[in-house]
Amino acid sequence: MDRTRFLFGGAQLEVDWKKTNYALYPTRGIHQTISVIGVRGIEYFNPGSAGIALQEPSAGHHRTWYGAKFSREQYFRTPPIGWFSWGYLVEGVATVHPSFANEYATNISAPAFTPTQHSRIIYMKEFRSDAYFAAGLMPTIEFTPSFYLKMSGYLYIPENYDGVKESIRQRMRTIFDGTLVYQSIIGPVSLSVSKYDVTKRNNWFMTFNIGYAVFNRKGLFY
């Protein structure tokens, strides 16, 4: 098994503005972030048993990259229809992320598009790239102010896929999510169904969650 170690340091300058009615699964308000980053480190790569005869363990190689990100998520009421609201998301990332000695290390260290709770707990190489643009719509059916069905659909277009630049249609990926939410006094109780990439049939996921999911901030920022 290949092994990659990356010893690094980084810095981020971020402006984050958030004013939403709920910390998780909001239906009103706005969340906007603008940031720039810089990362510099040393990669150490040791090939697995299949590659030992062909490649010696590498000395440290310096990897440096910079990047910027913009994300805006906003929700609106529809006064004529009290039980319906909707929102949108636009997000763009641009970096000069380098290639590592190992394809997996290159992909897992690249910026990831993770707009839903479920997408933040799984690894999908198709939603990682050194640069991408994404947009989404989030309609919500409100049974009560604290009990509602939040749906979302996202379109993701990476700069490249597996290092190969293809047509926009070939690179395009989708995420669909439907979440039934109850905002309780101890936090949200949710039941979600998620679907990744409509061209495939076997990637449906169902998730039940009570309370707030806690995620550490990414060491590589994006």
XYZ file of N, CA and C in Angstrom:
666
model
N 0.844 -1.200 0.000
C 0.000 0.000 0.000
C 0.877 1.246 0.000
N 0.585 2.169 -0.916
C 1.322 3.419 -0.953
C 1.061 4.221 0.313
N 2.069 4.980 0.706
C 1.924 5.822 1.892
C 2.472 7.206 1.585
N 1.678 8.227 1.857
C 2.083 9.609 1.651
C 1.955 10.370 2.961
N 3.018 11.081 3.316
C 2.973 11.994 4.469
C 3.189 13.404 3.946
N 2.400 14.325 4.462
C 2.512 15.715 4.033
C 2.591 16.597 5.271
N 3.767 17.138 5.516
C 3.991 18.044 6.634
C 3.891 19.465 6.104
N 2.961 20.239 6.638
C 2.670 21.517 6.009
C 2.283 22.583 7.028
N 2.284 23.791 6.538
C 1.746 24.930 7.260
C 0.923 25.755 6.295
N -0.038 26.482 6.817
C -0.893 27.261 5.932
C -1.482 28.463 6.636
N -2.019 29.369 5.847
C -2.657 30.571 6.390
C -3.907 30.858 5.572
N -4.897 31.418 6.245
C -6.155 31.761 5.601
C -6.632 33.123 6.075
N -7.102 33.918 5.134
C -7.754 35.186 5.449
C -9.193 35.073 4.972
N -10.150 35.189 5.915
C -11.548 34.911 5.590
C -12.464 35.974 6.167
N -13.461 36.339 5.374
C -14.558 37.189 5.840
C -15.821 36.336 5.786
N -16.439 36.097 6.937
C -17.594 35.211 7.046
C -18.763 35.995 7.631
N -19.854 36.017 6.884
C -21.059 36.726 7.330
C -22.210 35.739 7.335
N -22.757 35.505 8.525
C -23.839 34.537 8.654
C -24.956 35.104 9.516
N -26.149 35.121 8.947
C -27.341 35.543 9.673
C -28.502 34.699 9.176
N -28.687 33.524 9.795
C -29.743 32.592 9.406
C -30.597 32.243 10.621
N -31.808 31.758 10.355
C -32.706 31.443 11.467
C -32.298 30.176 12.210
N -31.607 29.253 11.536
C -31.110 28.044 12.186
C -29.656 27.829 11.806
N -28.877 27.314 12.748
C -27.471 27.030 12.460
C -27.328 25.904 11.443
N -28.275 24.953 11.480
C -28.257 23.805 10.582
C -29.629 23.677 9.925
N -29.649 23.450 8.628
C -30.887 23.390 7.826
C -31.679 24.693 7.920
N -31.072 25.822 7.601
C -31.801 27.100 7.669
C -32.847 27.216 6.561
N -33.819 28.077 6.796
C -34.849 28.389 5.790
C -34.994 29.892 5.579
N -34.287 30.690 6.360
C -34.301 32.138 6.239
C -32.881 32.660 6.456
N -32.572 33.767 5.766
C -31.312 34.440 6.035
C -30.260 34.237 4.972
N -29.016 34.550 5.339
C -27.913 34.541 4.387
C -26.626 34.080 5.068
N -25.803 33.382 4.318
C -24.466 32.993 4.770
C -23.511 33.190 3.606
N -22.535 34.063 3.797
C -21.591 34.375 2.727
C -20.166 34.351 3.257
N -19.260 33.757 2.496
C -17.850 33.723 2.866
C -16.991 34.071 1.662
N -15.917 34.803 1.926
C -14.887 35.106 0.940
C -13.548 34.855 1.617
N -12.667 34.098 0.966
C -11.410 33.771 1.614
C -10.293 33.573 0.597
N -9.070 33.737 1.090
C -7.865 33.400 0.332
C -6.976 32.554 1.234
N -6.208 31.647 0.627
C -5.364 30.747 1.408
C -3.974 30.624 0.781
N -3.059 30.148 1.590
C -1.732 29.771 1.119
C -1.268 28.554 1.898
N -0.739 27.551 1.212
C -0.276 26.315 1.849
C 1.113 25.980 1.322
N 2.002 25.585 2.218
C 3.339 25.142 1.821
C 3.744 23.981 2.701
N 4.265 22.914 2.098
C 4.657 21.748 2.875
C 5.612 20.855 2.126
N 5.949 19.744 2.762
C 6.865 18.764 2.183
C 6.159 17.423 2.127
N 6.161 16.807 0.951
C 5.533 15.505 0.747
C 6.587 14.410 0.778
N 6.303 13.356 1.558
C 7.132 12.157 1.595
C 6.285 10.991 1.102
N 6.745 10.328 0.054
C 5.976 9.254 -0.561
C 6.760 7.949 -0.512
N 6.100 6.895 0.000
C 6.668 5.552 0.012
C 5.751 4.633 -0.774
N 6.242 4.045 -1.886
C 5.392 3.180 -2.694
C 5.078 1.877 -1.979
N 3.928 1.281 -2.325
C 3.541 -0.001 -1.755
C 4.359 -1.139 -2.331
N 3.997 -2.364 -1.910
C 4.767 -3.537 -2.317
C 4.798 -3.715 -3.824
N 3.718 -3.290 -4.517
C 3.670 -3.456 -5.969
C 4.625 -2.511 -6.679
N 5.018 -1.441 -5.993
C 5.852 -0.467 -6.671
C 7.261 -0.369 -6.135
N 7.585 -1.161 -5.104
C 8.908 -1.060 -4.504
C 10.007 -1.387 -5.508
N 9.766 -2.385 -6.352
C 10.791 -2.778 -7.312
C 11.012 -1.714 -8.383
N 10.016 -0.872 -8.578
C 10.106 0.115 -9.646
C 10.450 1.500 -9.135
N 10.176 1.744 -7.861
C 10.340 3.098 -7.360
C 10.807 3.084 -5.918
N 11.897 3.775 -5.646
C 12.401 3.890 -4.295
C 11.608 4.955 -3.543
N 11.578 4.846 -2.203
C 10.912 5.904 -1.444
C 11.483 7.272 -1.790
N 10.623 8.239 -1.969
C 11.078 9.547 -2.438
C 11.591 10.394 -1.287
N 12.534 11.277 -1.621
C 12.942 12.300 -0.677
C 11.815 13.320 -0.588
N 11.928 14.242 0.344
C 10.866 15.218 0.491
C 10.774 16.143 -0.710
N 9.544 16.391 -1.152
C 9.302 17.313 -2.255
C 8.416 18.445 -1.752
N 8.813 19.652 -2.041
C 8.045 20.816 -1.607
C 6.792 20.969 -2.465
N 5.669 21.222 -1.809
C 4.400 21.490 -2.487
C 3.852 22.814 -1.959
N 3.555 23.706 -2.872
C 3.053 25.028 -2.500
C 1.874 25.388 -3.384
N 0.826 25.925 -2.781
C -0.286 26.424 -3.587
C -1.032 27.540 -2.870
N -1.757 28.290 -3.688
C -2.576 29.399 -3.216
C -3.977 29.232 -3.790
N -4.929 29.915 -3.189
C -6.286 29.777 -3.700
C -7.225 30.814 -3.125
N -8.418 30.852 -3.714
C -9.462 31.768 -3.260
C -10.811 31.077 -3.388
N -11.750 31.485 -2.536
C -13.080 30.875 -2.533
C -14.144 31.921 -2.246
N -15.259 31.789 -2.962
C -16.439 32.608 -2.693
C -17.641 31.689 -2.572
N -18.460 31.900 -1.538
C -19.663 31.094 -1.346
C -20.769 31.987 -0.810
N -21.959 31.861 -1.405
C -23.111 32.637 -0.936
C -24.345 31.742 -0.938
N -24.963 31.654 0.216
C -26.180 30.865 0.411
C -27.238 31.798 0.991
N -28.416 31.884 0.323
C -29.438 32.829 0.773
C -30.820 32.212 0.615
N -31.698 32.558 1.552
C -33.052 32.011 1.581
C -34.081 33.137 1.580
N -35.235 32.867 0.943
C -36.268 33.880 0.781
C -37.636 33.323 1.183
N -38.470 34.209 1.681
C -39.874 33.874 1.913
C -40.661 34.139 0.640
N -41.793 33.481 0.516
C -42.719 33.745 -0.585
C -44.054 34.144 0.042
N -44.267 35.436 0.325
C -45.442 35.899 1.091
C -46.787 35.379 0.597
N -47.033 35.262 -0.709
C -48.358 34.744 -1.113
C -48.563 33.281 -0.724
N -47.461 32.543 -0.540
C -47.552 31.128 -0.190
C -46.798 30.938 1.123
N -47.499 30.978 2.230
C -46.857 30.968 3.526
C -46.111 29.700 3.868
N -46.478 28.591 3.216
C -45.866 27.311 3.558
C -44.675 26.952 2.675
N -44.257 27.898 1.833
C -43.175 27.604 0.887
C -42.098 28.683 0.946
N -40.860 28.261 0.923
C -39.732 29.185 0.814
C -38.666 28.531 -0.062
N -37.676 29.302 -0.456
C -36.641 28.740 -1.307
C -35.327 29.484 -1.084
N -34.255 28.843 -1.522
C -32.943 29.450 -1.390
C -32.064 29.067 -2.568
N -30.890 29.673 -2.593
C -29.937 29.336 -3.643
C -28.525 29.315 -3.056
N -27.637 28.646 -3.763
C -26.222 28.602 -3.401
C -25.394 28.813 -4.654
N -24.404 29.685 -4.571
C -23.383 29.802 -5.609
C -22.030 29.702 -4.917
N -21.132 28.953 -5.524
C -19.827 28.735 -4.906
C -18.774 28.547 -5.988
N -17.650 29.185 -5.805
C -16.551 29.045 -6.744
C -15.228 28.962 -6.006
N -14.360 28.087 -6.468
C -13.038 27.911 -5.887
C -12.011 27.915 -7.014
N -10.897 28.610 -6.816
C -9.791 28.598 -7.769
C -8.487 28.465 -6.997
N -7.697 27.450 -7.310
C -6.405 27.251 -6.664
C -5.374 26.825 -7.706
N -4.118 26.846 -7.292
C -3.037 26.292 -8.112
C -2.516 25.033 -7.408
N -3.440 24.207 -6.991
C -3.120 22.976 -6.273
C -2.216 22.081 -7.133
N -1.092 21.595 -6.587
C -0.142 20.803 -7.381
C -0.504 19.326 -7.411
N 0.174 18.587 -8.254
C 0.045 17.128 -8.283
C 1.039 16.525 -7.294
N 0.579 15.542 -6.514
C 1.433 14.817 -5.595
C 1.969 13.569 -6.306
N 2.866 12.841 -5.635
C 3.444 11.638 -6.228
C 2.411 10.529 -6.362
N 1.355 10.605 -5.551
C 0.311 9.588 -5.536
C -1.005 10.221 -5.980
N -1.736 9.541 -6.887
C -2.986 10.086 -7.418
C -4.014 10.317 -6.324
N -4.099 9.378 -5.370
C -5.070 9.508 -4.285
C -4.731 10.708 -3.404
N -3.439 10.904 -3.111
C -3.025 12.045 -2.297
C -3.331 13.360 -3.000
N -3.167 13.388 -4.315
C -3.507 14.587 -5.086
C -4.984 14.904 -4.942
N -5.822 13.878 -5.081
C -7.267 14.093 -5.046
C -7.772 14.452 -3.657
N -7.313 13.743 -2.641
C -7.868 13.951 -1.296
C -7.419 15.286 -0.701
N -6.330 15.852 -1.209
C -5.878 17.151 -0.709
C -6.449 18.310 -1.510
N -7.178 18.008 -2.591
C -7.763 19.050 -3.431
C -9.046 19.591 -2.803
N -9.476 20.797 -3.176
C -10.731 21.344 -2.657
C -11.922 20.448 -2.982
N -12.855 20.358 -2.033
C -14.024 19.488 -2.184
C -15.303 20.310 -2.105
N -16.281 19.915 -2.911
C -17.610 20.531 -2.850
C -18.496 19.664 -1.979
N -18.901 20.183 -0.817
C -19.674 19.405 0.158
C -20.842 20.262 0.675
N -21.887 20.447 -0.116
C -22.960 21.358 0.283
C -23.959 20.787 1.277
N -24.012 19.455 1.427
C -24.986 18.827 2.321
C -24.278 18.174 3.497
N -25.045 17.858 4.530
C -24.459 17.209 5.701
C -23.874 15.847 5.341
N -24.591 15.084 4.513
C -24.090 13.757 4.166
C -22.813 13.834 3.336
N -22.719 14.807 2.440
C -21.529 14.910 1.587
C -20.276 15.246 2.380
N -20.436 15.715 3.604
C -19.276 16.058 4.431
C -18.717 14.865 5.189
N -19.422 13.740 5.190
C -18.944 12.585 5.951
C -18.481 11.440 5.056
N -18.517 11.619 3.736
C -18.055 10.580 2.825
C -17.011 11.168 1.878
N -16.213 10.284 1.290
C -15.196 10.708 0.324
C -15.657 10.336 -1.074
N -15.731 11.341 -1.951
C -16.092 11.116 -3.341
C -15.117 11.884 -4.224
N -14.280 11.157 -4.937
C -13.254 11.814 -5.742
C -13.849 12.650 -6.864
N -15.062 12.316 -7.309
C -15.686 13.066 -8.405
C -16.024 14.504 -8.018
N -16.093 14.800 -6.709
C -16.454 16.134 -6.255
C -15.256 16.873 -5.664
N -14.066 16.574 -6.188
C -12.839 17.249 -5.775
C -12.072 17.696 -7.009
N -11.573 18.913 -6.961
C -10.811 19.451 -8.081
C -10.046 20.671 -7.599
N -8.976 21.035 -8.322
C -8.214 22.216 -7.911
C -8.989 23.514 -8.136
N -10.027 23.463 -8.979
C -10.903 24.615 -9.186
C -12.268 24.104 -9.629
N -13.323 24.796 -9.210
C -14.670 24.385 -9.619
C -15.655 25.527 -9.457
N -16.801 25.358 -10.115
C -17.948 26.244 -9.926
C -19.156 25.369 -9.609
N -19.991 25.826 -8.680
C -21.172 25.054 -8.295
C -22.322 26.002 -7.996
N -23.529 25.501 -8.229
C -24.734 26.281 -7.934
C -25.840 25.326 -7.514
N -26.780 25.824 -6.716
C -27.866 24.971 -6.248
C -29.119 25.759 -5.918
N -30.242 25.039 -5.922
C -31.527 25.579 -5.495
C -32.061 24.737 -4.344
N -32.667 25.381 -3.343
C -33.140 24.693 -2.151
C -34.571 25.110 -1.822
N -35.572 24.497 -2.430
C -36.965 24.779 -2.060
C -37.336 24.063 -0.758
N -38.225 24.670 0.010
C -38.624 24.101 1.301
C -40.141 24.168 1.459
N -40.719 23.068 1.873
C -42.143 23.009 2.215
C -42.257 23.025 3.734
N -42.896 24.027 4.297
C -42.954 24.218 5.735
C -44.318 23.783 6.281
N -44.319 22.707 7.047
C -45.548 22.256 7.711
C -45.834 23.126 8.927
N -44.775 23.455 9.660
C -44.793 24.456 10.732
C -43.441 25.165 10.659
N -43.239 26.268 11.406
C -41.932 26.939 11.355
C -40.761 26.036 11.762
N -41.020 25.006 12.566
C -39.929 24.146 13.032
C -39.968 22.735 12.449
N -40.935 22.458 11.589
C -41.055 21.129 10.975
C -41.283 21.321 9.480
N -40.332 20.852 8.677
C -40.389 21.152 7.252
C -39.592 20.129 6.442
N -39.861 20.140 5.155
C -39.148 19.296 4.197
C -38.276 20.199 3.344
N -36.975 20.034 3.495
C -36.031 20.854 2.740
C -35.425 20.013 1.624
N -35.592 20.466 0.398
C -35.046 19.764 -0.760
C -33.942 20.609 -1.379
N -33.027 19.954 -2.082
C -31.937 20.702 -2.710
C -31.404 19.942 -3.906
N -30.989 20.702 -4.891
C -30.352 20.143 -6.069
C -29.163 21.006 -6.444
N -28.011 20.372 -6.693
C -26.776 21.116 -6.949
C -26.128 20.638 -8.239
N -25.524 21.579 -8.928
C -24.770 21.294 -10.143
C -23.325 21.687 -9.896
N -22.422 20.755 -10.160
C -20.993 20.945 -9.860
C -20.189 20.748 -11.142
N -19.346 21.731 -11.468
C -18.524 21.661 -12.673
C -17.064 21.888 -12.282
N -16.265 20.821 -12.231
C -14.845 20.981 -11.905
C -14.043 21.448 -13.104
N -12.871 22.000 -12.837
C -11.992 22.411 -13.933
C -11.520 21.200 -14.724
N -11.253 20.122 -13.992
C -10.846 18.891 -14.659
C -11.311 17.709 -13.835
N -11.237 16.528 -14.401
C -11.626 15.310 -13.700
C -10.529 14.266 -13.904
N -9.932 13.799 -12.790
C -8.791 12.878 -12.846
C -7.658 13.445 -13.684
N -7.482 14.776 -13.596
C -6.395 15.413 -14.298
C -6.612 15.586 -15.782
N -7.785 15.218 -16.300
C -8.066 15.308 -17.729
C -9.182 16.329 -17.955
N -8.931 17.283 -18.823
C -9.962 18.270 -19.147
C -10.890 17.691 -20.205
N -12.155 17.534 -19.834
C -13.160 17.022 -20.747
C -14.148 18.138 -21.051
N -15.181 17.829 -21.842
C -16.216 18.828 -22.105
C -16.973 19.118 -20.812
N -17.641 20.264 -20.777
C -18.396 20.634 -19.579
C -19.438 19.578 -19.250
N -20.098 19.041 -20.252
C -21.117 18.028 -20.014
C -20.530 16.768 -19.392
N -19.339 16.379 -19.816
C -18.702 15.184 -19.256
C -18.220 15.417 -17.836
N -17.831 16.650 -17.528
C -17.331 16.953 -16.183
C -18.452 17.213 -15.187
N -19.618 17.547 -15.660
C -20.721 17.967 -14.796
C -21.177 16.840 -13.867
N -21.389 17.180 -12.596
C -21.883 16.233 -11.598
C -23.051 16.865 -10.849
N -23.914 16.035 -10.272
C -25.095 16.531 -9.578
C -25.221 15.908 -8.191
N -25.880 16.637 -7.309
C -26.243 16.150 -5.975
C -27.696 16.527 -5.735
N -28.480 15.549 -5.297
C -29.864 15.811 -4.906
C -30.057 15.329 -3.471
N -30.806 16.107 -2.703
C -30.994 15.771 -1.288
C -32.391 16.201 -0.854
N -33.047 15.344 -0.095
C -34.325 15.678 0.520
C -34.259 15.363 1.996
N -34.534 16.352 2.843
C -34.375 16.178 4.284
C -35.627 16.635 5.015
N -36.182 15.748 5.818
C -37.297 16.072 6.695
C -36.701 16.516 8.028
N -37.002 17.733 8.455
C -36.331 18.342 9.602
C -37.341 18.765 10.663
N -36.995 18.450 11.908
C -37.721 19.001 13.050
C -36.714 19.713 13.953
N -36.881 21.003 14.141
C -35.971 21.785 14.977
C -36.439 21.696 16.428
N -35.842 20.773 17.187
C -36.223 20.545 18.582
C -35.396 21.419 19.513
N -35.690 21.343 20.803
C -34.965 22.164 21.780
C -33.535 21.673 21.976
N -33.220 20.439 21.558
C -31.857 19.915 21.692
C -31.119 19.946 20.354
N -31.747 20.535 19.349
C -31.118 20.587 18.043
C -31.983 19.917 16.993
N -31.556 19.948 15.741
C -32.369 19.389 14.665
C -32.415 17.865 14.684
N -33.594 17.339 14.392
C -33.772 15.903 14.162
C -34.100 15.769 12.680
N -33.309 14.986 11.955
C -33.453 14.977 10.497
C -33.371 13.571 9.928
N -34.093 13.378 8.836
C -34.038 12.150 8.053
C -33.801 12.563 6.606
N -32.674 12.139 6.049
C -32.262 12.600 4.728
C -32.128 11.450 3.745
N -32.445 11.742 2.499
C -32.172 10.846 1.380
C -31.319 11.626 0.384
N -30.161 11.088 0.042
C -29.224 11.792 -0.830
C -28.921 10.950 -2.059
N -28.744 11.627 -3.174
C -28.425 10.964 -4.440
C -27.326 11.755 -5.141
N -26.278 11.027 -5.534
C -25.148 11.649 -6.203
C -25.063 11.175 -7.651
N -25.000 12.138 -8.570
C -24.802 11.863 -9.986
C -25.955 11.038 -10.570
N -26.830 11.703 -11.294
C -28.030 11.044 -11.813
C -27.719 9.977 -12.861
N -26.494 9.942 -13.369
C -26.153 8.929 -14.383
C -25.890 7.560 -13.770
N -25.828 7.495 -12.433
C -25.578 6.236 -11.756
C -26.797 5.859 -10.909
N -27.001 4.539 -10.724
C -28.195 4.064 -10.029
C -27.945 3.595 -8.596
N -26.708 3.361 -8.243
C -26.444 2.671 -6.981
C -25.834 3.557 -5.908
N -26.065 4.865 -5.975
C -25.471 5.724 -4.956
C -26.524 6.555 -4.221
N -27.544 5.859 -3.733
C -28.546 6.458 -2.848
C -28.108 6.250 -1.405
N -28.327 7.252 -0.564
C -27.962 7.150 0.842
C -29.088 7.703 1.709
N -29.353 7.026 2.824
C -30.339 7.507 3.797
C -29.624 7.746 5.121
N -29.892 8.896 5.736
C -29.202 9.276 6.966
C -30.196 9.799 7.980
N -30.098 9.295 9.212
C -30.905 9.800 10.322
C -29.968 10.444 11.328
N -30.313 11.646 11.782
C -29.418 12.368 12.679
C -30.208 13.113 13.754
N -29.677 13.106 14.972
C -30.242 13.867 16.084
C -29.166 14.802 16.611
N -29.485 16.078 16.676
C -28.532 17.049 17.193
C -27.652 17.622 16.098
N -26.612 18.342 16.529
C -25.725 19.030 15.609
C -24.532 18.157 15.255
N -24.283 18.023 13.983
C -23.080 17.327 13.537
C -21.896 18.274 13.711
N -20.827 17.770 14.309
C -19.654 18.594 14.603
C -18.521 18.169 13.685
N -18.002 19.127 12.921
C -16.900 18.859 12.015
C -15.743 19.796 12.348
N -14.526 19.248 12.406
C -13.355 20.097 12.522
C -13.142 20.842 11.209
N -12.590 22.031 11.305
C -12.246 22.754 10.093
C -11.129 22.015 9.357
N -11.170 22.052 8.045
C -10.196 21.320 7.240
C -8.809 21.942 7.406
N -7.820 21.076 7.597
C -6.453 21.570 7.732
C -5.951 22.280 6.497
N -6.412 21.830 5.322
C -6.023 22.458 4.059
C -7.066 23.477 3.591
N -7.995 23.817 4.482
C -8.980 24.898 4.313
C -10.131 24.551 3.374
N -9.862 24.132 2.143
C -10.923 23.849 1.185
C -11.075 22.352 0.963
